[in-house]
mmCIF file of C-alpha atoms in Angstrom:
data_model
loop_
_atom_site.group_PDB
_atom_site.id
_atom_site.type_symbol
_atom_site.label_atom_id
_atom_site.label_comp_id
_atom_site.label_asym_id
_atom_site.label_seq_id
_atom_site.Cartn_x
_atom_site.Cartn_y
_atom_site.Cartn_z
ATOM 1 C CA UNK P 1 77.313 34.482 -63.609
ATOM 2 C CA UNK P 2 75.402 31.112 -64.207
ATOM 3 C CA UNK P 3 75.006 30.844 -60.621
ATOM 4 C CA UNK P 4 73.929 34.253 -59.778
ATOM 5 C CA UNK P 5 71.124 33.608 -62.610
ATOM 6 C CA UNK P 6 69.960 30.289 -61.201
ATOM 7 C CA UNK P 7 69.785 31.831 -57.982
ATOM 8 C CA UNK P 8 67.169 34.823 -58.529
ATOM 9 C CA UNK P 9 65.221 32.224 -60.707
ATOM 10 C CA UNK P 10 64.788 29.943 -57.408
ATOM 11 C CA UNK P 11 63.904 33.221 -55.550
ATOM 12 C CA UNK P 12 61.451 34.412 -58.579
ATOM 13 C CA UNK P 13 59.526 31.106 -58.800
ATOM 14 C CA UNK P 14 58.739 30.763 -54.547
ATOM 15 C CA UNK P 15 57.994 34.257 -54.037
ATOM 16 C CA UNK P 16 54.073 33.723 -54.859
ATOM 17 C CA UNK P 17 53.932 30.845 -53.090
ATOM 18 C CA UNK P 18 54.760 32.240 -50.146
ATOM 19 C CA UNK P 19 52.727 35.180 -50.516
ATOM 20 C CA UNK P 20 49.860 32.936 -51.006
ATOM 21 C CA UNK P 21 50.494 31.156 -47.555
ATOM 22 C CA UNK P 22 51.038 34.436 -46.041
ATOM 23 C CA UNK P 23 47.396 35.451 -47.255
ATOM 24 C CA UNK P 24 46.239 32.322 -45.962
ATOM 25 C CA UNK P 25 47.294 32.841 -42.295
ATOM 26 C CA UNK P 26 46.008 36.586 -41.728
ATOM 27 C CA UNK P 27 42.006 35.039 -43.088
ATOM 28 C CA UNK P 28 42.317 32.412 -40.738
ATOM 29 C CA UNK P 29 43.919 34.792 -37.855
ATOM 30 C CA UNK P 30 40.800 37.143 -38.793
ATOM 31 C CA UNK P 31 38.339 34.013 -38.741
ATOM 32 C CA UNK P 32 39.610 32.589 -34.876
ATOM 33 C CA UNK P 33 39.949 36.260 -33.766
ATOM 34 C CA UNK P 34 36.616 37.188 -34.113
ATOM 35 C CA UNK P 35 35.493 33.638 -33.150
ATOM 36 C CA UNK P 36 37.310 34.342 -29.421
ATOM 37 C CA UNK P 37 36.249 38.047 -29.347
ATOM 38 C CA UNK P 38 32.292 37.469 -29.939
ATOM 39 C CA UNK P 39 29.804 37.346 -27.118
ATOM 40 C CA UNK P 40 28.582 34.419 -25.687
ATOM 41 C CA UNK P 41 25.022 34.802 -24.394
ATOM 42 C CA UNK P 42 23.965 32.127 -22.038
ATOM 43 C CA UNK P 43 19.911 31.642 -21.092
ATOM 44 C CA UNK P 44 18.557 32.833 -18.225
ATOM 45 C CA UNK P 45 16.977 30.858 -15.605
ATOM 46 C CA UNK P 46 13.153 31.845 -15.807
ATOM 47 C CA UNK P 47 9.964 29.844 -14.297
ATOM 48 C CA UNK P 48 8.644 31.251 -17.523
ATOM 49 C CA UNK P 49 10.975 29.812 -19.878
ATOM 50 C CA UNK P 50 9.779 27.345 -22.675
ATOM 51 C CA UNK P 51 12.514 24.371 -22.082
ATOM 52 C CA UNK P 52 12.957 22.800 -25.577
ATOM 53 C CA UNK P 53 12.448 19.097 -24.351
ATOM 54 C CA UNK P 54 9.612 18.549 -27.221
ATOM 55 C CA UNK P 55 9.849 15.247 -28.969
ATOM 56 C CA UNK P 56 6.425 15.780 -30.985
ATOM 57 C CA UNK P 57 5.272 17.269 -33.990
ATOM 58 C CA UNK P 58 1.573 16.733 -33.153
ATOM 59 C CA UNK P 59 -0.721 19.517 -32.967
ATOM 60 C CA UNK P 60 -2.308 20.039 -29.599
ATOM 61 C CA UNK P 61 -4.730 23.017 -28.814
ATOM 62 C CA UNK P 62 -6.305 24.324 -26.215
ATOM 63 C CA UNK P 63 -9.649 22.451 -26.663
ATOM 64 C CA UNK P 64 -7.407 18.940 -25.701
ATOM 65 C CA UNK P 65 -7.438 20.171 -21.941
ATOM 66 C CA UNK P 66 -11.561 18.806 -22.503
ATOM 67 C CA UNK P 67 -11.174 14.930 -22.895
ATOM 68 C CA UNK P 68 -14.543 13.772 -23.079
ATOM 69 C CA UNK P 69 -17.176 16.499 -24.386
ATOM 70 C CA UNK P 70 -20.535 16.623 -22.859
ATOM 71 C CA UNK P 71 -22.864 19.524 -23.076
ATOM 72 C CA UNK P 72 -22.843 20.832 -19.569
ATOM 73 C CA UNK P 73 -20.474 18.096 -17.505
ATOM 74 C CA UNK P 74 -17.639 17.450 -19.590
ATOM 75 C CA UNK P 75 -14.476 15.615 -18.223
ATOM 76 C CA UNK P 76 -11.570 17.538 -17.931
ATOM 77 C CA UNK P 77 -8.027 16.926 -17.428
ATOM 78 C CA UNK P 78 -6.557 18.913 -14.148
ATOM 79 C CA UNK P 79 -3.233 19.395 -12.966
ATOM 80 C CA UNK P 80 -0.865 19.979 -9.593
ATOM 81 C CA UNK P 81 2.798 20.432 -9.003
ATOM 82 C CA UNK P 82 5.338 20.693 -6.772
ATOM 83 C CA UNK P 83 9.399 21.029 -6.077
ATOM 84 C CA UNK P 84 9.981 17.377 -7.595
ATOM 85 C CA UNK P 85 6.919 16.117 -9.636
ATOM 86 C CA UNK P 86 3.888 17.343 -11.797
ATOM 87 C CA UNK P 87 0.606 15.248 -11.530
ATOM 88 C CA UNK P 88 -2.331 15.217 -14.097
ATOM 89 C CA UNK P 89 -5.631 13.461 -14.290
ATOM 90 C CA UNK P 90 -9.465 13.234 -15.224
ATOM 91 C CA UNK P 91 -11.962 11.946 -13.647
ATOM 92 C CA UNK P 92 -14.719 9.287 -15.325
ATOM 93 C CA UNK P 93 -18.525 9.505 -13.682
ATOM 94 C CA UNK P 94 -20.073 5.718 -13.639
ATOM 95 C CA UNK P 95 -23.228 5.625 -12.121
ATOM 96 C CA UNK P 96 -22.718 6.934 -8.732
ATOM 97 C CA UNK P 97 -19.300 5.822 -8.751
ATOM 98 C CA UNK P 98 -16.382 7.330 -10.610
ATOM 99 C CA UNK P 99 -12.651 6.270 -12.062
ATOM 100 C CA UNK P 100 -9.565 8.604 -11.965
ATOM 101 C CA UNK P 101 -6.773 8.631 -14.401
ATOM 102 C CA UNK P 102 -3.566 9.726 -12.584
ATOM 103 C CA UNK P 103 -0.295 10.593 -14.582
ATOM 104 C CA UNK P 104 2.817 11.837 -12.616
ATOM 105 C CA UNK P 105 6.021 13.014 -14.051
ATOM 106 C CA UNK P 106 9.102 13.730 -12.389
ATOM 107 C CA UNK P 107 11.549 16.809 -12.978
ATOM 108 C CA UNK P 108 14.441 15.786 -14.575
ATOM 109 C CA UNK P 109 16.247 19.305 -15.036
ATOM 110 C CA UNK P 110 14.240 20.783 -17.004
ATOM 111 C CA UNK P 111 12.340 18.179 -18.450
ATOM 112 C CA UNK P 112 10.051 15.769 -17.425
ATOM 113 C CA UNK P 113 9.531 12.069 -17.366
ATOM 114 C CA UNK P 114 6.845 9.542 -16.297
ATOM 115 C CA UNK P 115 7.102 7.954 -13.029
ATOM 116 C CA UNK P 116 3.695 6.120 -12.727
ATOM 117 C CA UNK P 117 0.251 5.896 -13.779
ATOM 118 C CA UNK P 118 -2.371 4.613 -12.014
ATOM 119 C CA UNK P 119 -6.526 4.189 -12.326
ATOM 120 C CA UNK P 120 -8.791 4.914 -8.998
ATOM 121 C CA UNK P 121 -12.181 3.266 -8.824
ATOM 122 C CA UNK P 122 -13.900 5.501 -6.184
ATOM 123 C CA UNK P 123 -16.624 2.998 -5.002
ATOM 124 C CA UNK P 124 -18.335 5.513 -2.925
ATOM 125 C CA UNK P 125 -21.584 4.186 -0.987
ATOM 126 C CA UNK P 126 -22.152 0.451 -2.638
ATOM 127 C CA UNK P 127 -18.513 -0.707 -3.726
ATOM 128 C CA UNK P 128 -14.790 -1.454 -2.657
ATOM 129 C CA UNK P 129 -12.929 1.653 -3.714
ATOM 130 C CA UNK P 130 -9.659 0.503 -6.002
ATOM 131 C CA UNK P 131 -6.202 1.522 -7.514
ATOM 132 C CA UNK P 132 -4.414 0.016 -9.968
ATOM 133 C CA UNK P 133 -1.152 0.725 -11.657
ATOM 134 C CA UNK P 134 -1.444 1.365 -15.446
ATOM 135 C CA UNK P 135 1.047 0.551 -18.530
ATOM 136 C CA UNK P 136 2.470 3.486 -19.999
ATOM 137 C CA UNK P 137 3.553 2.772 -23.312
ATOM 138 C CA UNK P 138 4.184 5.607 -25.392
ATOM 139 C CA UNK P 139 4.711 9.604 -23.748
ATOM 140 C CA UNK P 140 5.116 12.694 -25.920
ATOM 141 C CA UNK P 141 5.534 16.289 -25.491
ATOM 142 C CA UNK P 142 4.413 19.210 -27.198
ATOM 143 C CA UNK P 143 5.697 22.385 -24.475
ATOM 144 C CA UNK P 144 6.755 22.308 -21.225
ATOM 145 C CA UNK P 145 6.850 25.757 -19.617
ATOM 146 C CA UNK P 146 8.371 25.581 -16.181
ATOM 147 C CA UNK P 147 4.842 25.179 -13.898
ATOM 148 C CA UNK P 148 3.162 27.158 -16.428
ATOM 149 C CA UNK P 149 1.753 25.179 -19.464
ATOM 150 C CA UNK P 150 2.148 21.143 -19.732
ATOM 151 C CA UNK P 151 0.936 19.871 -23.121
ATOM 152 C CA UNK P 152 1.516 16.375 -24.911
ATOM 153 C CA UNK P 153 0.439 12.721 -25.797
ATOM 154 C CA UNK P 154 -0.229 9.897 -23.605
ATOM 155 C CA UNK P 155 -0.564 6.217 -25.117
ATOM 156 C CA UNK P 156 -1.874 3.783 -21.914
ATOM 157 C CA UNK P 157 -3.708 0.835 -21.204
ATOM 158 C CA UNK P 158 -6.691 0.442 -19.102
ATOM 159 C CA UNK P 159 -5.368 -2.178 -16.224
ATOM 160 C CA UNK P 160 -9.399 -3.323 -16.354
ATOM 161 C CA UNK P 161 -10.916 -3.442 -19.824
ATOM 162 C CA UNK P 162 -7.217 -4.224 -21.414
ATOM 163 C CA UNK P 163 -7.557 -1.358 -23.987
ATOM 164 C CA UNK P 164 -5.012 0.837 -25.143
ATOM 165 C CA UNK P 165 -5.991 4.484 -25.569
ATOM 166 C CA UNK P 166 -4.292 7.534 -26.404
ATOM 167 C CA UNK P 167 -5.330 10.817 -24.982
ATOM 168 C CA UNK P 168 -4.152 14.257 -25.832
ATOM 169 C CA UNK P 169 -3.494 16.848 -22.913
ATOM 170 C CA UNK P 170 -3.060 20.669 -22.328
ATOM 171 C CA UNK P 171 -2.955 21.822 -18.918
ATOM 172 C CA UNK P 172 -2.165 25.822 -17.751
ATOM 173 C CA UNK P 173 -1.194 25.725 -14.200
ATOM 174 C CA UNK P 174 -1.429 28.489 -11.541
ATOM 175 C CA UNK P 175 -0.373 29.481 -7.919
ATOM 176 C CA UNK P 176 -3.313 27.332 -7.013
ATOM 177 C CA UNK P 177 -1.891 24.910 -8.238
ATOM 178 C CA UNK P 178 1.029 24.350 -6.117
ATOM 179 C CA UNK P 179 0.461 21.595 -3.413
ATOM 180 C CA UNK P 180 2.433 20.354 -0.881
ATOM 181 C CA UNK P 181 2.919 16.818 -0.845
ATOM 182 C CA UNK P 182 1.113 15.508 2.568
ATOM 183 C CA UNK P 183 2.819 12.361 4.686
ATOM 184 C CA UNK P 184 0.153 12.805 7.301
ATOM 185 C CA UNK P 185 -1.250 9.190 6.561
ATOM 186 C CA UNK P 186 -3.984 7.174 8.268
ATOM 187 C CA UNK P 187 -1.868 3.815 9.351
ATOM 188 C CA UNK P 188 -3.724 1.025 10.673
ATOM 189 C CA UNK P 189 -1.360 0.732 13.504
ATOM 190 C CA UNK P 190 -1.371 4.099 14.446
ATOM 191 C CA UNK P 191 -5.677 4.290 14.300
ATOM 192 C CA UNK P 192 -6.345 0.557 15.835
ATOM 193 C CA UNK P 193 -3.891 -1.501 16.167
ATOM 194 C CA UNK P 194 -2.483 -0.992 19.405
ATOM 195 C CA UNK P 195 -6.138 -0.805 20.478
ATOM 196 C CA UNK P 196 -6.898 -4.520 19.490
ATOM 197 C CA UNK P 197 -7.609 -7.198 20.040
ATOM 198 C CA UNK P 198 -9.815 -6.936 23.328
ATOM 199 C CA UNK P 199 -10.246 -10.123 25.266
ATOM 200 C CA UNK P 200 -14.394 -10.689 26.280
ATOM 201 C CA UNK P 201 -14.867 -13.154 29.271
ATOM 202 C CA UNK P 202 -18.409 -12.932 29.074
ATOM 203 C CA UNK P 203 -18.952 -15.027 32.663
ATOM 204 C CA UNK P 204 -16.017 -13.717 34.542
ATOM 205 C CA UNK P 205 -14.465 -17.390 35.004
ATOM 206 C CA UNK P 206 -11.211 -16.467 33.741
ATOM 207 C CA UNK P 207 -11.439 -18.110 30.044
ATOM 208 C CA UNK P 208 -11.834 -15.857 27.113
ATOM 209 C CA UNK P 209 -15.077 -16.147 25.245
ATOM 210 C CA UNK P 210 -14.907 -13.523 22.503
ATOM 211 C CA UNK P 211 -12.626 -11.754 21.123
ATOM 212 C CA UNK P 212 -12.675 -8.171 18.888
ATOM 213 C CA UNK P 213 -10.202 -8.407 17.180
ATOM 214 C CA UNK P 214 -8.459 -7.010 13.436
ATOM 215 C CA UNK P 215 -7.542 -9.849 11.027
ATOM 216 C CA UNK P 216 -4.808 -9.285 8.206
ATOM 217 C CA UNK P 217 -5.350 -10.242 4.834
ATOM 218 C CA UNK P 218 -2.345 -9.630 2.653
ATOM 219 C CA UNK P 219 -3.110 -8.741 -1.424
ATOM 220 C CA UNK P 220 -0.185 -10.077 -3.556
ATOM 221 C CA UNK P 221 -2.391 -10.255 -6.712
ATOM 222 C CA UNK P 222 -2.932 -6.463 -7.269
ATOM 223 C CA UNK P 223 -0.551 -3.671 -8.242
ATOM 224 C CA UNK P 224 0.069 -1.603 -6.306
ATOM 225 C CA UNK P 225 -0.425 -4.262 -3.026
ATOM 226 C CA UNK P 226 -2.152 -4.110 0.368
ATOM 227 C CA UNK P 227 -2.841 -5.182 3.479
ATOM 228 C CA UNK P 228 -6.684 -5.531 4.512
ATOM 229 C CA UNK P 229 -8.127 -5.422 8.159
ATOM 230 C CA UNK P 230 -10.958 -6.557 8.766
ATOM 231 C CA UNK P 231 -12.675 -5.455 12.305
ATOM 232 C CA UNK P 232 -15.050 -8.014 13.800
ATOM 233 C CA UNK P 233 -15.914 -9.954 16.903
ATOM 234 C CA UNK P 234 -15.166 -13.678 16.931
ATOM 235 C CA UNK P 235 -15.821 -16.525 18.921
ATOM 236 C CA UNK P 236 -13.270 -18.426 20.675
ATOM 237 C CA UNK P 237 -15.056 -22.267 20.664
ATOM 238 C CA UNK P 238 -18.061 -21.787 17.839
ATOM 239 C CA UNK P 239 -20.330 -24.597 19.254
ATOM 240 C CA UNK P 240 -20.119 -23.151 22.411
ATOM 241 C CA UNK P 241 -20.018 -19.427 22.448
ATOM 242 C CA UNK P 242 -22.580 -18.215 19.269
ATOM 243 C CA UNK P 243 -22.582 -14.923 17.784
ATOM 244 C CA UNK P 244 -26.407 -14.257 17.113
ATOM 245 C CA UNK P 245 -27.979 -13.321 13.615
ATOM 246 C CA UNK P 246 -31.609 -12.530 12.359
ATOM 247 C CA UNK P 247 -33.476 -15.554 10.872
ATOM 248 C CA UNK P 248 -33.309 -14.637 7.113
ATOM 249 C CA UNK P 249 -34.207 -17.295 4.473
ATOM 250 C CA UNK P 250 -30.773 -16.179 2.692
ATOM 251 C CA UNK P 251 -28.267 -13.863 3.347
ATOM 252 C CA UNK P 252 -26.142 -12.169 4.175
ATOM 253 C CA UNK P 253 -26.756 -12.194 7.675
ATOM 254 C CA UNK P 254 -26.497 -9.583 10.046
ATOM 255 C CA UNK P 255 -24.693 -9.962 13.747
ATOM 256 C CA UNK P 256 -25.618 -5.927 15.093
ATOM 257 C CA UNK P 257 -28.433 -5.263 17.251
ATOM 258 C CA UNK P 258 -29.989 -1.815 17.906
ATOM 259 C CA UNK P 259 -32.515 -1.632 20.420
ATOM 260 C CA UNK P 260 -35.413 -2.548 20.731
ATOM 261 C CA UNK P 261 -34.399 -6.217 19.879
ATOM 262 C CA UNK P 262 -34.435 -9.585 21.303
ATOM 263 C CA UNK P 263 -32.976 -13.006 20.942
ATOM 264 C CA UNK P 264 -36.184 -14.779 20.020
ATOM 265 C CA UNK P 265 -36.283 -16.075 16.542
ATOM 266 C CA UNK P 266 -32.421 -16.124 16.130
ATOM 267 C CA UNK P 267 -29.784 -18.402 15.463
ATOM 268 C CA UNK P 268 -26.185 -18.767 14.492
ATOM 269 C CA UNK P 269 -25.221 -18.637 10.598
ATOM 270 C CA UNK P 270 -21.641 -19.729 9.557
ATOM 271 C CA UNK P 271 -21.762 -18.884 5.862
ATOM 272 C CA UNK P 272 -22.714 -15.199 4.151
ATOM 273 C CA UNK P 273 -22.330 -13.500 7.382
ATOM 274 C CA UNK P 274 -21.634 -9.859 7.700
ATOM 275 C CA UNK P 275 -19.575 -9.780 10.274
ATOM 276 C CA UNK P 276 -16.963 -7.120 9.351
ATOM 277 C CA UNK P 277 -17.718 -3.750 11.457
ATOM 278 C CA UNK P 278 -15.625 -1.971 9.069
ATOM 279 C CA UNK P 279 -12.314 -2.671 6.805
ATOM 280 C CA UNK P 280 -9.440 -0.729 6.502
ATOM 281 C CA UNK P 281 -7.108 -0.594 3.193
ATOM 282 C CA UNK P 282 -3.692 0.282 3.930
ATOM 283 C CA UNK P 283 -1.798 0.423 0.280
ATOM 284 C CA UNK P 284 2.283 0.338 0.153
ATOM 285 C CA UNK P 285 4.551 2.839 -1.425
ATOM 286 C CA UNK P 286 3.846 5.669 -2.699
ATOM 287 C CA UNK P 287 -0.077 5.318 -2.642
ATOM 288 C CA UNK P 288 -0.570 5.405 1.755
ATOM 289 C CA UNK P 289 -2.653 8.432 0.602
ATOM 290 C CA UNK P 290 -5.057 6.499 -0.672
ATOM 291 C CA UNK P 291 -5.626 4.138 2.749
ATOM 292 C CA UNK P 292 -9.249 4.447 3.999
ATOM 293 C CA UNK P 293 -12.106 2.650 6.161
ATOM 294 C CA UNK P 294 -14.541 1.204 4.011
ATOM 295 C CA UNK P 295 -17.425 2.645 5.993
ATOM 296 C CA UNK P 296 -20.245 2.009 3.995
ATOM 297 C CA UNK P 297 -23.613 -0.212 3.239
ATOM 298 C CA UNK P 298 -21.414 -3.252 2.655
ATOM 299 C CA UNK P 299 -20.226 -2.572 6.276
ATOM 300 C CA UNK P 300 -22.175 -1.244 9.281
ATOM 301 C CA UNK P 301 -22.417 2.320 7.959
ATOM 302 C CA UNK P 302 -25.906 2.703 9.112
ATOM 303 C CA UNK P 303 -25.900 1.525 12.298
ATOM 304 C CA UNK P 304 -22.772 3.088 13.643
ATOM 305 C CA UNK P 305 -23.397 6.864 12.686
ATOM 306 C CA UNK P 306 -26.830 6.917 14.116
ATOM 307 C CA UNK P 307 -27.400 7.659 17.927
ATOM 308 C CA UNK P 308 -28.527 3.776 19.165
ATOM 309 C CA UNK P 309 -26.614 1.617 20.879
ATOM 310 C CA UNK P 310 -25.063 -1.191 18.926
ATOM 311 C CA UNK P 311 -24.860 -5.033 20.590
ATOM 312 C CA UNK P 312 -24.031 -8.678 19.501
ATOM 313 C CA UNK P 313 -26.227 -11.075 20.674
ATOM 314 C CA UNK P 314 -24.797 -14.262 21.860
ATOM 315 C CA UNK P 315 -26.001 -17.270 23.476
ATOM 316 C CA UNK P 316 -23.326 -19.531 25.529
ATOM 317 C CA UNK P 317 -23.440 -23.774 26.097
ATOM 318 C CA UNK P 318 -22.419 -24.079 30.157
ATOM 319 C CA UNK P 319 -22.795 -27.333 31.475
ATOM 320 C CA UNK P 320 -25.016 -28.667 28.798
ATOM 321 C CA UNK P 321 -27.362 -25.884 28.962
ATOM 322 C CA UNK P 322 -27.813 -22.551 27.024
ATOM 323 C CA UNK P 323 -27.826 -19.369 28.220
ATOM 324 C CA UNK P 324 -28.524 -15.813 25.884
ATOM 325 C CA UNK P 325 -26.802 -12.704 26.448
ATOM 326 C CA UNK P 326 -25.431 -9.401 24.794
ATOM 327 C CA UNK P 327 -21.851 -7.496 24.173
ATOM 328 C CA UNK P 328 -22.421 -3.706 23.904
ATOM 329 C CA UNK P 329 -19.877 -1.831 22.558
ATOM 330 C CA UNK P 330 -18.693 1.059 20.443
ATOM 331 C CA UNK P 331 -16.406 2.082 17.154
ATOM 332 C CA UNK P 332 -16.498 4.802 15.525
ATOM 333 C CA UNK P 333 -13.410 4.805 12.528
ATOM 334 C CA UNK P 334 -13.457 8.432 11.772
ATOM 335 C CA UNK P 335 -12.005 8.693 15.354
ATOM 336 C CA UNK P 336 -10.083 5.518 16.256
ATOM 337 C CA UNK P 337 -12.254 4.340 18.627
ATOM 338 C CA UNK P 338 -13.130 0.884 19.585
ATOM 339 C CA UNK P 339 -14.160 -0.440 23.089
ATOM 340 C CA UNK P 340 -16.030 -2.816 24.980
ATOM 341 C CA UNK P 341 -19.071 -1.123 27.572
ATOM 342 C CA UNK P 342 -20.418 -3.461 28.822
ATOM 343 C CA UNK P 343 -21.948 -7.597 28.915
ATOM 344 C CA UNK P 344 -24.525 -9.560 29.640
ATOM 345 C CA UNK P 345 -25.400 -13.111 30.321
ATOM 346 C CA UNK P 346 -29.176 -14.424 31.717
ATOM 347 C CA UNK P 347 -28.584 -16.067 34.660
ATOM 348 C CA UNK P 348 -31.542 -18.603 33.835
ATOM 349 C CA UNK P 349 -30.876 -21.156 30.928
ATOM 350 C CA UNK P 350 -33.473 -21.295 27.859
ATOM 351 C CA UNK P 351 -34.564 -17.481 29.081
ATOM 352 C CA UNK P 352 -34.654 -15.388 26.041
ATOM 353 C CA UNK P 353 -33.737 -11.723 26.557
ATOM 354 C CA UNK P 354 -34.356 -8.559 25.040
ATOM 355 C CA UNK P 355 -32.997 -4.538 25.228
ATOM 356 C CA UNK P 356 -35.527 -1.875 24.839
#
């Protein structure tokens, strides 16, 4: 009898324990069965999708796409893009020059990041045309829609006057503003190169006089580096064979001749002579699309886009006498052309010449 008593007490007192477990497991059956059973929606893929890559709480209108106002030529920020990259940048008037920001960001899935920056000095007509990579420092931004809409915050320093400035951005892009990344670059090789240099024996007695030639002039200091050419004739013994210039009181001296000219009242300079025809800039990776001729007033611009003829005037020491004559030649950089026509040398020593 005691037993049977103690027995249905032990079965009284864990009964609603047990009940309470029971409860327990049928919530949390309910809870991970309508966990498993609920739909998952994944995003679509869609150029026009706003990819949540913003790491900025700054506001940014529309009126940022203008970053310098002016009243009728303000400077405005523009935009291309392709498969792999996106590329912004404004462009600063100076005189009759100008200077290009460039930013360009790669596509990292969805997002983007900055690959380089870099500042163009366009020197047009008077000056050397320059780039030069700039310091990045800070990058923010406010919406990236898939080649759509680029907005954000760039913090960079000017590689020239050392100042650090921050410029806000907003960009729409369209269609027409797809490009296709060229690789059709002017080389130096390719143009001149195998075209130079070009031997001149002026007398025909088998020893070289003159020479047209390219000389190389590697740039280590600058970022992003270079290789200059610089197209001129030269002479092969100084004393001997002179390259005519102009008397001038001060330079820089001049060695083309158009006609009508003549080699009275001419001598040989050796410092501040402008003796470069043309120079070529040939930048390394990835800025060959910026390689160019210098072709203008600081070269021979003038003289070889008109219709004349174009000489050097020389005068040659034989057998301790002097004798004048003339190279004629032509190069034209647009084309690739450079070639020697035809020469000269007075067969009388002391006898000036002329060309009309």
């Amino acid at each position: 009898m005691n037993t049977l008593i103690h027995k249905s007490l032990f079965l009284y007192q864990i009964t609603p324990l047990m009940h309470i477990r029971y409860l327990l497991i049928l919530v949390l059956s309910a809870i991970l069965f309508s966990c498993s059973s609920a739909e998952i929606i994944e995003p679509e893929e869609d150029s026009d999708l706003i990819i949540n890559c913003s790491n900025t709480n700054v506001n940014i209108s529309e009126g940022d796409n203008i970053v310098i106002p002016h009243a009728t030529n303000p400077v405005i920020w523009e935009g291309t893009y392709n498969d792999n990259s996106v590329k912004i940048s404004y462009t600063k008037p100076i005189a009759t020059e100008s200077e290009t920001f460039t930013f360009i960001f790669e596509k990292e899935g969805n997002c983007l990041k900055i690959a380089r920056a870099f500042k163009f000095y366009d020197g047009k007509q008077v000056d050397v045309s320059a780039i030069t990579e700039m310091n990045v420092s800070e990058f923010y931004i406010k919406e990236w829609e898939v080649d759509k809409k680029f907005t954000g915050i760039l913090i960079y320093t000017d590689p020239h006057d050392k100042q650090e400035y921050s410029r806000k951005f907003w960009l729409d892009f369209t269609e027409e503003n797809k490009e296709t990344e060229s690789t059709n670059y002017t080389l130096f090789d390719d143009c001149l190169g195998s075209k130079l240099p070009i031997d001149i024996d002026i007398n025909t007695d088998g020893v070289i006089d003159f020479k047209m030639i390219s000389e190389k002039v590697r740039d280590v200091g600058n970022i992003p580096q270079f290789n200059r050419y610089v197209i001129k004739l030269v002479s092969t013994n100084e004393n001997e064979n002179q390259i005519l210039s102009p008397r001038k009181n001060e330079g820089p001296y001049t060695v083309l001749f158009e006609p009508p000219f003549t080699s009275e009242n001419t001598r040989q300079y050796f410092n501040e002579v402008k003796n470069a025809l043309d120079i070529f800039y040939e930048f390394d990776t990835p800025y060959q699309s910026f390689n160019y001729f210098l072709n203008n007033k600081l070269t021979y611009k003038e003289f070889l886009e008109n219709e004349k003829e174009n000489y050097f005037l020389i005068k040659m020491g034989l057998d301790d006498k002097e004798y004048y004559g003339w190279i004629q030649f032509t190069f034209n950089s647009a084309t690739c052309t450079v070639a020697i026509l035809d020469t000269y040398l007075s067969p009388n020593p002391d006898e000036h010449i002329s060309v009309n």
